[in-house]
Coordinates of N, CA and C in Angstrom, one line a residue:
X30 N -27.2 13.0 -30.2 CA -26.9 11.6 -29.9 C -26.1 11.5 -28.6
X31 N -25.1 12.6 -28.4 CA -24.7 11.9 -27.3 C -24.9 12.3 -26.2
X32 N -26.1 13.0 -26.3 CA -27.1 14.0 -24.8 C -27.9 12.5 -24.2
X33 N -27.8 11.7 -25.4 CA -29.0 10.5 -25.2 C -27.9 9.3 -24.4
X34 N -26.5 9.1 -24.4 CA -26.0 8.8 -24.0 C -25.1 9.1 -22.8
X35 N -25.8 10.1 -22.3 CA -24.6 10.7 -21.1 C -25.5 10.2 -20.0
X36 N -26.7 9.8 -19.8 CA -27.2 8.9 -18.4 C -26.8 8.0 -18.4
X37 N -26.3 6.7 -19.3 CA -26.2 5.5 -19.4 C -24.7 5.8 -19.0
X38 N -23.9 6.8 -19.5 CA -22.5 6.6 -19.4 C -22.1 7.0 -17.7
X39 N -22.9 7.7 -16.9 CA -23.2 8.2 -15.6 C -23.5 7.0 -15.1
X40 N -24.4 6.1 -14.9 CA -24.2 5.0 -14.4 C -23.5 3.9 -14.5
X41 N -22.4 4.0 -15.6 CA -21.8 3.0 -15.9 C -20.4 3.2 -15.2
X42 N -20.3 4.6 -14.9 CA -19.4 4.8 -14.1 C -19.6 5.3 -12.5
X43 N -21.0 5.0 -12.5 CA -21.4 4.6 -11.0 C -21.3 3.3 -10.6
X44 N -21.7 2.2 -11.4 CA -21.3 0.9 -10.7 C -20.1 0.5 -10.9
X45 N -19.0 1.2 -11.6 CA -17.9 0.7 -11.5 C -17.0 1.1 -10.1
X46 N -17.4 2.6 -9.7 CA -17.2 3.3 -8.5 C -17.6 2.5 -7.3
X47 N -18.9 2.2 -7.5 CA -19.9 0.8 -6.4 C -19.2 -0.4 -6.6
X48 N -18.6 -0.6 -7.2 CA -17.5 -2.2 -7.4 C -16.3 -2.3 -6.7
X49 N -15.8 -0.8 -6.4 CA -14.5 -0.6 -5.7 C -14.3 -0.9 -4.6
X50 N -13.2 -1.5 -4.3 CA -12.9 -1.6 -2.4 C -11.2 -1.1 -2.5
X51 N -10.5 -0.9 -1.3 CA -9.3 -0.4 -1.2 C -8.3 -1.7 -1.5
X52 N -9.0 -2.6 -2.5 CA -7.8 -3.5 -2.9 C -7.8 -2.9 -4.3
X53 N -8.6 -2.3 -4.7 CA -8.8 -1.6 -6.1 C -7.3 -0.1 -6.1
X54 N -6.4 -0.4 -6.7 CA -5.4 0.4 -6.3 C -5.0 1.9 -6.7
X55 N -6.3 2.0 -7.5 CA -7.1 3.3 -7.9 C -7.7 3.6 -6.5
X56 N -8.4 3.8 -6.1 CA -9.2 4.2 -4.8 C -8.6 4.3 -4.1
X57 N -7.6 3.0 -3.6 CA -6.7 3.1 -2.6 C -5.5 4.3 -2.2
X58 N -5.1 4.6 -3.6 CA -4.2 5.6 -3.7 C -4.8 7.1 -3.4
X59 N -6.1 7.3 -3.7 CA -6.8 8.2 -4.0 C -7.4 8.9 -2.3
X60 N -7.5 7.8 -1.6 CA -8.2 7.7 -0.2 C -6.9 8.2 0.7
X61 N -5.8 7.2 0.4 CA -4.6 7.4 1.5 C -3.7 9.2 0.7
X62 N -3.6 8.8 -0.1 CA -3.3 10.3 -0.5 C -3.0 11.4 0.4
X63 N -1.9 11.8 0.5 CA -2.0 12.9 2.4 C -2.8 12.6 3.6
X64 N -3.4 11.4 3.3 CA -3.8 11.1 4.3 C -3.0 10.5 5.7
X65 N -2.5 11.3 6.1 CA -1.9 10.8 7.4 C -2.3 10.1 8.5
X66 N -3.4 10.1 8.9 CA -4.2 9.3 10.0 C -4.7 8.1 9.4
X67 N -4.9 7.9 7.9 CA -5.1 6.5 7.9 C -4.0 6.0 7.6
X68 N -2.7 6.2 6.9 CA -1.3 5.3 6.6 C -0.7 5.4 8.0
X69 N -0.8 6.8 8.9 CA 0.0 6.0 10.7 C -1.1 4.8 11.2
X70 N -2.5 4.7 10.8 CA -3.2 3.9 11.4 C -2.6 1.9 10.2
X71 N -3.1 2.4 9.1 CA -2.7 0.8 8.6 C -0.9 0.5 8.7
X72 N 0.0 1.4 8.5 CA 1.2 1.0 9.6 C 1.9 0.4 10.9
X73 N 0.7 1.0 11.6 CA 0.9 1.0 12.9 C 0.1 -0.7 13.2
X74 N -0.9 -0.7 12.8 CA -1.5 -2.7 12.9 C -0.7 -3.1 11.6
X75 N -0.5 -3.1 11.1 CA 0.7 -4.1 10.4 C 2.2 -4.8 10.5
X76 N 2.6 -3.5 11.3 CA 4.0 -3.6 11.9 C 4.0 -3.9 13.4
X77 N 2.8 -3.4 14.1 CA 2.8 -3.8 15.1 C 3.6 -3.0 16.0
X78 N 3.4 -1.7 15.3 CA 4.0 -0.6 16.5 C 3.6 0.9 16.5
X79 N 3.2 1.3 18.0 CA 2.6 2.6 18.4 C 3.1 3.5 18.1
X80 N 4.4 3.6 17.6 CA 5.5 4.4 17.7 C 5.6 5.5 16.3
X81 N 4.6 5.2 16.1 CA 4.9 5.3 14.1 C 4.7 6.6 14.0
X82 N 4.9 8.1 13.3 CA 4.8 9.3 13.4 C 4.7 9.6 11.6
X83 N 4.2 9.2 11.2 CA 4.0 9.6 9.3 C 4.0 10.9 9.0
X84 N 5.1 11.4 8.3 CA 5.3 13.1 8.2 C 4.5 13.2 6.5
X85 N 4.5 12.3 5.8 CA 4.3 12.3 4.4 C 3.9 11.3 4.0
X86 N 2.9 11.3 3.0 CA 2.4 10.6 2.1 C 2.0 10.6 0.9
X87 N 2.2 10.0 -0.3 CA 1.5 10.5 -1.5 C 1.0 9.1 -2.2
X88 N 0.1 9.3 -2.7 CA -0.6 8.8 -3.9 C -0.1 8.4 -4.9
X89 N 0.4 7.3 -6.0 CA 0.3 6.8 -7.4 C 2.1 7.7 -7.6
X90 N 2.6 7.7 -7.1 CA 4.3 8.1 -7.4 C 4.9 7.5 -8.0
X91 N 5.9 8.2 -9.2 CA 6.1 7.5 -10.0 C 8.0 7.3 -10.1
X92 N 8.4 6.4 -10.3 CA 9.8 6.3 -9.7 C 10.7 6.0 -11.4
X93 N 11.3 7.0 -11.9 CA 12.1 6.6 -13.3 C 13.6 5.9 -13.1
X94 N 13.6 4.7 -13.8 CA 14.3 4.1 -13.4 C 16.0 4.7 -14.3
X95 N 17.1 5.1 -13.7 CA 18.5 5.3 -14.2 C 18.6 4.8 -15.0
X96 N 18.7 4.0 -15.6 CA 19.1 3.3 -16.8 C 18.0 3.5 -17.5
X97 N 18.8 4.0 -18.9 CA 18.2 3.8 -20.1 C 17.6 2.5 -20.8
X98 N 16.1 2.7 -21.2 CA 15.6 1.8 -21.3 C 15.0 0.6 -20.6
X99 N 15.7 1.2 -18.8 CA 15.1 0.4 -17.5 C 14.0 0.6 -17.3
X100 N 13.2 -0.4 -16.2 CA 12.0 -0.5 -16.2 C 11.7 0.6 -15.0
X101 N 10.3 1.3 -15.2 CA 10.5 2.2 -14.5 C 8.9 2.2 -13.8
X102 N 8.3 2.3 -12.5 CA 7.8 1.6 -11.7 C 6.4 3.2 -10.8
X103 N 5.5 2.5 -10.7 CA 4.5 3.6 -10.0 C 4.0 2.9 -8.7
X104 N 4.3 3.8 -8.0 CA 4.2 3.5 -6.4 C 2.5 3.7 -6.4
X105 N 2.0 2.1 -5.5 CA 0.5 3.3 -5.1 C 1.0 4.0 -3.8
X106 N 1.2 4.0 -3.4 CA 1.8 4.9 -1.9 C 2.6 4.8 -1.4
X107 N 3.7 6.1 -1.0 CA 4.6 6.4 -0.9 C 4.8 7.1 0.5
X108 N 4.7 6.8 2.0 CA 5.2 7.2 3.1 C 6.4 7.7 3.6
X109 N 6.3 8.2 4.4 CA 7.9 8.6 5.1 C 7.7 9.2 6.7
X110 N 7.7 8.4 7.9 CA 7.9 8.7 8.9 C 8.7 10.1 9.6
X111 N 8.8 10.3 10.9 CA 9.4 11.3 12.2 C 10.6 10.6 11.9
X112 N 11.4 9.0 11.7 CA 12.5 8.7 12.0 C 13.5 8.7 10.2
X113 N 12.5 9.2 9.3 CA 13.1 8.9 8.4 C 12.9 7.4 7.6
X114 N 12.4 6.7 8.1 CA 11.8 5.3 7.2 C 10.9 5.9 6.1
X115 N 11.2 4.6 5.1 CA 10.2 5.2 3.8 C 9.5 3.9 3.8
X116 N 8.2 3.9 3.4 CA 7.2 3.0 3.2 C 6.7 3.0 1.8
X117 N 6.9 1.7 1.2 CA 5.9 1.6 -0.2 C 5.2 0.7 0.3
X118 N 3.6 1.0 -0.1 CA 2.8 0.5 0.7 C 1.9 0.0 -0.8
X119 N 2.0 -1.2 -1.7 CA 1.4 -1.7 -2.4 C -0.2 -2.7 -2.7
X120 N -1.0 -2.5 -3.1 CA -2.4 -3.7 -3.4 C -2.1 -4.2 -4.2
X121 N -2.5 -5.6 -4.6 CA -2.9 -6.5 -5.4 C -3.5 -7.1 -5.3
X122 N -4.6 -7.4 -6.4 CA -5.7 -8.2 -6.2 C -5.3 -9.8 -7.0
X123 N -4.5 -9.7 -8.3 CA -3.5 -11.2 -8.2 C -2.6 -11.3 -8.0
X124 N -2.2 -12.8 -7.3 CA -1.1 -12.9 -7.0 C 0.3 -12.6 -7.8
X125 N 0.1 -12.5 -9.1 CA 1.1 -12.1 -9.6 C 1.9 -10.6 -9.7
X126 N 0.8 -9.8 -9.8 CA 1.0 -8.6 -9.4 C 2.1 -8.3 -8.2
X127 N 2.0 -9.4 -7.2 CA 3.1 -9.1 -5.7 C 4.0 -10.0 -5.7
X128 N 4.8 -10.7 -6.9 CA 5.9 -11.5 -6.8 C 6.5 -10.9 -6.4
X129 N 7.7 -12.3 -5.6 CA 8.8 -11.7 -4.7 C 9.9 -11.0 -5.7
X130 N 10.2 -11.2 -6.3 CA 11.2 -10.6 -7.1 C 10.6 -9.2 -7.5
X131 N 9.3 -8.7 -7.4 CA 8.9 -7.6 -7.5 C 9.4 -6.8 -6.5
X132 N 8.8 -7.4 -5.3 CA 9.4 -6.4 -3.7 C 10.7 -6.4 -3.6
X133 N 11.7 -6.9 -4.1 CA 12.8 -6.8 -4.7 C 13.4 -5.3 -5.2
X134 N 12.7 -5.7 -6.4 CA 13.1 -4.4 -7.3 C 12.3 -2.7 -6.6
X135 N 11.8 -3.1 -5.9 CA 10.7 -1.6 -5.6 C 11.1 -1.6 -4.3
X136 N 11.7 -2.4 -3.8 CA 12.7 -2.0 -2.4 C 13.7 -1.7 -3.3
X137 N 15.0 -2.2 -4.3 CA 15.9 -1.5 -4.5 C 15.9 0.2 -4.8
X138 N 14.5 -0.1 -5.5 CA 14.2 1.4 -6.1 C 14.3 3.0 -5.5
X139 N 13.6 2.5 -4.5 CA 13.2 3.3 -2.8 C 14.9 3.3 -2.5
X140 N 15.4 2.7 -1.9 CA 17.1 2.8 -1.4 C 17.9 3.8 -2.3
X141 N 17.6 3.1 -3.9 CA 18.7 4.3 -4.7 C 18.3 5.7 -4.8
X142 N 17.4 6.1 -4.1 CA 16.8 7.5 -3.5 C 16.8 8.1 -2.5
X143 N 17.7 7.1 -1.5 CA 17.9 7.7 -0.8 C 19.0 8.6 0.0
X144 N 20.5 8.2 -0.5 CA 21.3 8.9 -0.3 C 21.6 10.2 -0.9
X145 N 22.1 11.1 -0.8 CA 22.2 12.4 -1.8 C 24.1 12.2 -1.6
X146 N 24.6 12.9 -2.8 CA 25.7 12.5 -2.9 C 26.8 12.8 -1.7
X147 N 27.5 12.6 -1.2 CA 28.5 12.7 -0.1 C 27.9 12.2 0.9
X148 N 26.9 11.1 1.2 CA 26.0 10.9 2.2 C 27.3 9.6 2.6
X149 N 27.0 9.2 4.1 CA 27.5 8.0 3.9 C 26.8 7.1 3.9
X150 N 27.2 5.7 3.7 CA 26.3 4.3 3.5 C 25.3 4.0 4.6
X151 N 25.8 4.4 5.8 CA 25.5 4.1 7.1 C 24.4 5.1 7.2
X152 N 24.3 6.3 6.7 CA 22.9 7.1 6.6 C 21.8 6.6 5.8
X153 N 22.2 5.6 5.4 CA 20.7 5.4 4.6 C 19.9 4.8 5.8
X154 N 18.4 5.2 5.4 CA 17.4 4.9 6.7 C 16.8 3.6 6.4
X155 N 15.9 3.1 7.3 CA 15.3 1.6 6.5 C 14.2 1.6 5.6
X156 N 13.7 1.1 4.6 CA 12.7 1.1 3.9 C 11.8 -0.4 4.4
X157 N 10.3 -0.1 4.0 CA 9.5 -0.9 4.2 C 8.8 -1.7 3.2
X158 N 8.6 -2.4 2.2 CA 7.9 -2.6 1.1 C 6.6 -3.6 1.8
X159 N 5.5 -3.2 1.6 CA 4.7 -3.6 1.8 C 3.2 -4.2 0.8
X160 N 3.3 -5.4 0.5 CA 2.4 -6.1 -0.5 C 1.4 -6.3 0.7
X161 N 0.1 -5.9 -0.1 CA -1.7 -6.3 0.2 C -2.2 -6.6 -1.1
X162 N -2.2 -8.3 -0.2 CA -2.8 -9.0 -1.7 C -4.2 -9.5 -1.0
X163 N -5.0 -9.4 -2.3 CA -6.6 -9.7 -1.6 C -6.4 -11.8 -1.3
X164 N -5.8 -12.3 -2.0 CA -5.6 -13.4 -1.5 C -4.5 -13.9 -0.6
X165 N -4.2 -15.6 -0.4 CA -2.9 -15.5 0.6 C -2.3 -16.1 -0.3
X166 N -1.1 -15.6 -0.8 CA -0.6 -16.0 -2.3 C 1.0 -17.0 -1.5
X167 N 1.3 -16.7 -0.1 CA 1.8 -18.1 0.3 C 1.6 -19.2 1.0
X168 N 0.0 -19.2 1.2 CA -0.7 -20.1 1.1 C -0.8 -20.6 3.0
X169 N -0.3 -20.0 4.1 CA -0.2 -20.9 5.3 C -0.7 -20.6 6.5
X170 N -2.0 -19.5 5.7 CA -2.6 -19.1 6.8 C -2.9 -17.7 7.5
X171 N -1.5 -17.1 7.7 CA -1.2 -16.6 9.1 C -1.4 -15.1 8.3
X172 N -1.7 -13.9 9.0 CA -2.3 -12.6 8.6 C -1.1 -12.1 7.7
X173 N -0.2 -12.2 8.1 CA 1.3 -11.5 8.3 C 2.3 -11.9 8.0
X174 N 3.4 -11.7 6.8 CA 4.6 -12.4 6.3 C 5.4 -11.4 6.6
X175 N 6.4 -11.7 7.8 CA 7.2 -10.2 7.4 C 8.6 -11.0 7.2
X176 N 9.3 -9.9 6.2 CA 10.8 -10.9 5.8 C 12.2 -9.9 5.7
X177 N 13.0 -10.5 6.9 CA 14.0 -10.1 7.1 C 15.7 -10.5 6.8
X178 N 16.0 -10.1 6.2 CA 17.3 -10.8 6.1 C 18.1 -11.6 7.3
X179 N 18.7 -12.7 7.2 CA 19.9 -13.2 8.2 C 20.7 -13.9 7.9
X180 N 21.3 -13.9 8.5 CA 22.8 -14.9 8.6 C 22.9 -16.0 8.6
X181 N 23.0 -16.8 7.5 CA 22.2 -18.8 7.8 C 23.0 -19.0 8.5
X182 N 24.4 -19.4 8.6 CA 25.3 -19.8 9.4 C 25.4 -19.9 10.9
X183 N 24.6 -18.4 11.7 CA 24.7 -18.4 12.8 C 23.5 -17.9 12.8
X184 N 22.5 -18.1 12.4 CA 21.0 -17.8 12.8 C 20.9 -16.2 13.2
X185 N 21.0 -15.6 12.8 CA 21.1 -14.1 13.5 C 21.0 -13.0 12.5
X186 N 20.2 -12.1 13.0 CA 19.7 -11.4 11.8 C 21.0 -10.5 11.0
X187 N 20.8 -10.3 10.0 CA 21.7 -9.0 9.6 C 21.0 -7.7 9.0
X188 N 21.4 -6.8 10.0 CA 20.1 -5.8 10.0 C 20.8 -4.5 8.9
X189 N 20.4 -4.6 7.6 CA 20.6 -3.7 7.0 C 19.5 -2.7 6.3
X190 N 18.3 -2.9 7.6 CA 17.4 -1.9 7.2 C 16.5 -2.2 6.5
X191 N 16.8 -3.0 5.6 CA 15.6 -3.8 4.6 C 14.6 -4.6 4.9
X192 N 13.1 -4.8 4.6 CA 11.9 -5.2 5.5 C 11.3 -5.2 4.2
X193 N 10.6 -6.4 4.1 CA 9.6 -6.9 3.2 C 8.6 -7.0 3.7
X194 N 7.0 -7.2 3.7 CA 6.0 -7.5 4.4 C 5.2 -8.0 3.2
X195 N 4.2 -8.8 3.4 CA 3.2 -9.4 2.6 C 1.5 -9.8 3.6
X196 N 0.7 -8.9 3.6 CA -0.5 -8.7 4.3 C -1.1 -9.8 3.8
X197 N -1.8 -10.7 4.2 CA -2.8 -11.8 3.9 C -3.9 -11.1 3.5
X198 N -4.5 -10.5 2.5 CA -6.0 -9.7 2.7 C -7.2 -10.6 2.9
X199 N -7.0 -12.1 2.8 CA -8.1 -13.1 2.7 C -8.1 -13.3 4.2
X200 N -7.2 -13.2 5.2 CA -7.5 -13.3 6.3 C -8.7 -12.2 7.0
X201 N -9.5 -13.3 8.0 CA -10.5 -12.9 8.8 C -10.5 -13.0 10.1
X202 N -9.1 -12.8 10.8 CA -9.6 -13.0 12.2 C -10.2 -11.7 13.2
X203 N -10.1 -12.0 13.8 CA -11.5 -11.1 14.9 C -10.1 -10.4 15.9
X204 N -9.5 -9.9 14.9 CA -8.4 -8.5 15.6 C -8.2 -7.5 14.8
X205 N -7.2 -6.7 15.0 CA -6.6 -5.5 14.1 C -6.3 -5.8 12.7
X206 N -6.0 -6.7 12.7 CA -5.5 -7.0 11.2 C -6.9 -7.9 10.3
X207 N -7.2 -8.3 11.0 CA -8.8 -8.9 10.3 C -9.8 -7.9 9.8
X208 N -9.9 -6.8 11.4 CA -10.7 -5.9 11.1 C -10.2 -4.9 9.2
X209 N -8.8 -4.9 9.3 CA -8.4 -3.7 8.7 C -8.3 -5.0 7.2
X210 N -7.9 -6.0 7.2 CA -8.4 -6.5 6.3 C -10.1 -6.9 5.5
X211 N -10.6 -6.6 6.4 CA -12.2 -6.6 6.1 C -13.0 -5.3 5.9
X212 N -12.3 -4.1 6.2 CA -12.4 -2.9 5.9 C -11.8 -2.7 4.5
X213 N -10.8 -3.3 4.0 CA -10.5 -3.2 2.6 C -11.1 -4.0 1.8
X214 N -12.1 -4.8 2.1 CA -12.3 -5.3 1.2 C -14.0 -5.2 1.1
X215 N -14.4 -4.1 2.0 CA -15.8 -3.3 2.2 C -16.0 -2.3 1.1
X216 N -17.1 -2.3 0.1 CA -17.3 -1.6 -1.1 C -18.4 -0.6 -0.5
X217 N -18.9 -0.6 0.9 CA -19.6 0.7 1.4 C -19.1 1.1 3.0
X218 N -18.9 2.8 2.7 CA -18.2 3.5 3.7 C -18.9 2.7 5.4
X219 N -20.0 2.6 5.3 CA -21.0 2.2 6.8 C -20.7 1.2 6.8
X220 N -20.5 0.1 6.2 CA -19.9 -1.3 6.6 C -18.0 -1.1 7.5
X221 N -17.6 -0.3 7.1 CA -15.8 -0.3 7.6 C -16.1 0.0 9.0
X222 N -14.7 -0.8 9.7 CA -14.8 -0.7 11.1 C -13.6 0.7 11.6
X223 N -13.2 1.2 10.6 CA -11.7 2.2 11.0 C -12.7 3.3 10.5
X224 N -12.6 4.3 11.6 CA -13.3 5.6 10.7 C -12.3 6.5 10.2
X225 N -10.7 6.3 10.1 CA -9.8 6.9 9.2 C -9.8 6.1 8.1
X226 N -10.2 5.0 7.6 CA -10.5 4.1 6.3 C -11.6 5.2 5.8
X227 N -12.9 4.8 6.4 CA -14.4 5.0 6.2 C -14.5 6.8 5.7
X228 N -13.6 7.8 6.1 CA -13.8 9.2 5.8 C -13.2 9.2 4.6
X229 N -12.1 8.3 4.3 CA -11.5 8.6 2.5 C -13.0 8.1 1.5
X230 N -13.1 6.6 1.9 CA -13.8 5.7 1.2 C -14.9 6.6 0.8
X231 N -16.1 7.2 1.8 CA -16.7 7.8 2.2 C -17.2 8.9 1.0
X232 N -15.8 9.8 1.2 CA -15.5 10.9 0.3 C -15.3 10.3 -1.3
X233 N -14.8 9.8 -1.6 CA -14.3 9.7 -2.8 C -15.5 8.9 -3.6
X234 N -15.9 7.5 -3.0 CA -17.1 6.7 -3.7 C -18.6 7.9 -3.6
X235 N -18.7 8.6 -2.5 CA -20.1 8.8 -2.4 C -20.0 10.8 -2.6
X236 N -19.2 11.2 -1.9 CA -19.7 13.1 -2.1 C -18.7 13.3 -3.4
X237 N -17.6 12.4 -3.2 CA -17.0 13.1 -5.1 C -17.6 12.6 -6.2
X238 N -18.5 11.7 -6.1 CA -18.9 11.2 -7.2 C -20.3 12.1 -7.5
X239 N -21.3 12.3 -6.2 CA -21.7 13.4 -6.6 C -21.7 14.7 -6.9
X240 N -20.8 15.1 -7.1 CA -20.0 16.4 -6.9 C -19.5 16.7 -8.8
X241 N -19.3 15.1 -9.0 CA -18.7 14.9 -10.4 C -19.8 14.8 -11.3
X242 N -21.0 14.1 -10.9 CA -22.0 14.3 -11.7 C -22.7 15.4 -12.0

């Protein structure tokens, strides 16, 4: 009986593999995974700088929260640069998934990991939190939310290292961030315009799946 069932179950887990795109945060994690050339590449057009040097990356990381009975949190991707910045680099396909009070907590998370004891305060490096939502969940258009702390009083930033970002993935303009948003949301390797996207996608939807069958 279940010799009669293992073709149907083979394709059922072929179209759900064929359904996937890199907002899918299974795949996502799976693709970027040590992948260095594609997280210095989607870094580097998000933030909007050449400079970027990604020493480390991992996949689906899982962060236990200190407190007993606190909530305790899985990264889909976890970077760390040449200068010491850490990157959580998150998907979501609803908007609820990427509330602000979320990037909150998973920026605090990242920080209380980063000193080792006798460090001083001033050593902690800056963290990045990064939401990719397949919609524009604040509604005004523009590719790119990035959110900085400041000083209301005198308009001026107060740089304690902290950086929130929120990617538009519904946007489509005809640049870096459109392209790389339209490559995520591409369910076949030959449609993506990044060929460090296209060799994860590539690999994992089409030679590991054969490989698996």
């Amino acid at each position: 009986m279940a010799e009669e069932k293992q073709p149907q179950d083979i394709r059922t887990v072929e179209q759900i593999i064929d359904d996937m795109d890199l907002f899918d945060d299974d795949l996502m994690s799976m693709v970027f995974d040590r992948n260095i050339d594609a997280t210095e590449l989607l870094l580097k057009i998000i933030l909007k700088r050449d400079d970027i040097t990604v020493l480390s990356v991992v996949g689906q990381r899982e962060f236990q929260n200190p407190v007993v009975g606190g909530r305790n949190i899985r990264l889909d991707i976890l970077a760390q640069d040449s200068t010491g910045k850490h990157y959580n680099i998150e998907v979501q396909k609803k908007p609820a998934g990427a509330h602000i009070r979320r990037a909150r907590f998973h920026s605090s998370m990242m920080d209380s990991r980063m000193l080792k004891e006798g460090q001083e305060f001033s050593e902690l490096s800056d963290s990045y939190m990064v939401f990719m939502t397949q919609t524009d969940i604040f509604g005004y258009g523009i590719p790119i939310y990035t959110i900085n702390r400041h000083f209301e009083e005198i308009d001026d930033a107060f740089d304690d290292g902290s950086h929130i970002v929120y990617v538009n993935g519904s946007y489509k303009g005809d640049d870096a961030v459109g392209k790389l948003m339209h490559d995520f949301g591409c369910k076949n390797s030959k449609d993506i315009y990044y060929m460090e996207l296209a060799k994860g996608v590539k690999h994992f939807k089409e030679e590991a799946l054969i490989t698996a069958i």
